[in-house]
GROMACS .gro file of C-alpha atoms in nm:
model
   86
    1MET     CA    1  -4.899  -0.905   6.862
    2SER     CA    2  -4.581  -0.829   6.686
    3PRO     CA    3  -4.309  -1.102   6.714
    4ASP     CA    4  -3.964  -1.058   6.971
    5ASP     CA    5  -3.647  -1.038   6.833
    6HIS     CA    6  -3.675  -1.422   6.728
    7GLY     CA    7  -3.957  -1.397   6.502
    8ALA     CA    8  -4.150  -1.577   6.763
    9PRO     CA    9  -4.521  -1.390   6.841
   10MET     CA   10  -4.507  -1.163   7.164
   11THR     CA   11  -4.757  -1.329   7.441
   12ARG     CA   12  -4.921  -1.145   7.748
   13GLU     CA   13  -4.670  -1.292   8.012
   14THR     CA   14  -4.521  -0.955   8.040
   15ASP     CA   15  -4.823  -0.769   8.170
   16THR     CA   16  -4.841  -0.686   8.550
   17HIS     CA   17  -5.211  -0.551   8.634
   18SER     CA   18  -5.504  -0.897   8.545
   19VAL     CA   19  -5.845  -0.771   8.436
   20LEU     CA   20  -6.048  -0.986   8.634
   21MET     CA   21  -5.863  -0.817   8.937
   22GLY     CA   22  -5.945  -0.514   8.768
   23TYR     CA   23  -6.322  -0.577   8.788
   24LEU     CA   24  -6.291  -0.746   9.172
   25LEU     CA   25  -6.111  -0.429   9.267
   26TRP     CA   26  -6.415  -0.193   9.085
   27ILE     CA   27  -6.666  -0.337   9.283
   28PHE     CA   28  -6.534  -0.170   9.535
   29GLY     CA   29  -6.436   0.158   9.312
   30PHE     CA   30  -6.687   0.417   9.512
   31MET     CA   31  -6.350   0.379   9.757
   32GLY     CA   32  -6.122   0.389   9.407
   33ALA     CA   33  -5.974   0.077   9.543
   34HIS     CA   34  -5.912   0.000   9.112
   35ARG     CA   35  -5.749   0.319   9.064
   36PHE     CA   36  -5.457   0.278   9.321
   37TYR     CA   37  -5.428  -0.093   9.171
   38LEU     CA   38  -5.346   0.105   8.877
   39GLY     CA   39  -5.104   0.326   9.039
   40LYS     CA   40  -5.328   0.609   8.968
   41TRP     CA   41  -5.300   0.716   9.323
   42LEU     CA   42  -5.461   1.096   9.224
   43THR     CA   43  -5.820   1.054   9.150
   44GLY     CA   44  -5.832   0.688   9.374
   45ILE     CA   45  -5.822   0.932   9.659
   46ILE     CA   46  -6.075   1.130   9.512
   47TRP     CA   47  -6.283   0.881   9.401
   48LEU     CA   48  -6.206   0.787   9.756
   49LEU     CA   49  -6.388   1.131   9.871
   50THR     CA   50  -6.638   1.145   9.617
   51GLY     CA   51  -6.782   0.824   9.624
   52GLY     CA   52  -6.669   0.792   9.272
   53LEU     CA   53  -6.700   1.162   9.194
   54PHE     CA   54  -7.075   1.091   9.334
   55LEU     CA   55  -7.042   0.731   9.161
   56LEU     CA   56  -7.088   0.920   8.720
   57GLY     CA   57  -6.691   0.883   8.777
   58TYR     CA   58  -6.753   0.469   8.902
   59LEU     CA   59  -6.978   0.383   8.612
   60TYR     CA   60  -6.682   0.536   8.380
   61ASP     CA   61  -6.456   0.283   8.517
   62TYR     CA   62  -6.726   0.027   8.425
   63TRP     CA   63  -6.730   0.102   8.074
   64THR     CA   64  -6.343   0.150   8.019
   65LEU     CA   65  -6.111  -0.029   8.254
   66ASN     CA   66  -6.017  -0.286   8.042
   67GLU     CA   67  -5.884   0.026   7.825
   68GLN     CA   68  -5.694   0.170   8.157
   69ILE     CA   69  -5.579  -0.192   8.271
   70ASP     CA   70  -5.432  -0.230   7.883
   71ALA     CA   71  -5.230   0.084   7.899
   72VAL     CA   72  -5.102   0.075   8.227
   73ASN     CA   73  -4.920  -0.277   8.133
   74GLU     CA   74  -4.858  -0.070   7.788
   75ASP     CA   75  -4.695   0.169   7.953
   76LEU     CA   76  -4.501  -0.061   8.196
   77GLY     CA   77  -4.398  -0.323   7.924
   78MET     CA   78  -4.223  -0.060   7.790
   79SER     CA   79  -4.089  -0.004   8.122
   80LEU     CA   80  -3.970  -0.316   8.183
   81PRO     CA   81  -3.614  -0.550   8.043
   82SER     CA   82  -3.737  -0.820   7.787
   83PRO     CA   83  -3.710  -1.154   7.959
   84GLY     CA   84  -3.406  -1.233   7.729
   85ARG     CA   85  -3.203  -0.872   7.806
   86LEU     CA   86  -3.174  -0.912   8.169
   0.00000   0.00000   0.00000
């Protein structure tokens, strides 16, 4: 993590999506709950209609969910104003 404008290291306080919540929703992954949580509506609907992409997508998400959540938090972090600059 890089320092902010004041020289202090940045924290993950601005994360909007929790890994714990992602994995709790992944339990119902065959219904696409974790995909909807991450804002991936199209794949959420596909997961819902195909039983987690015939469980292959369900297994794929087990291995990649941390990276998916990090990517969403990073994307949202770039679009949100920093706490000192509202």
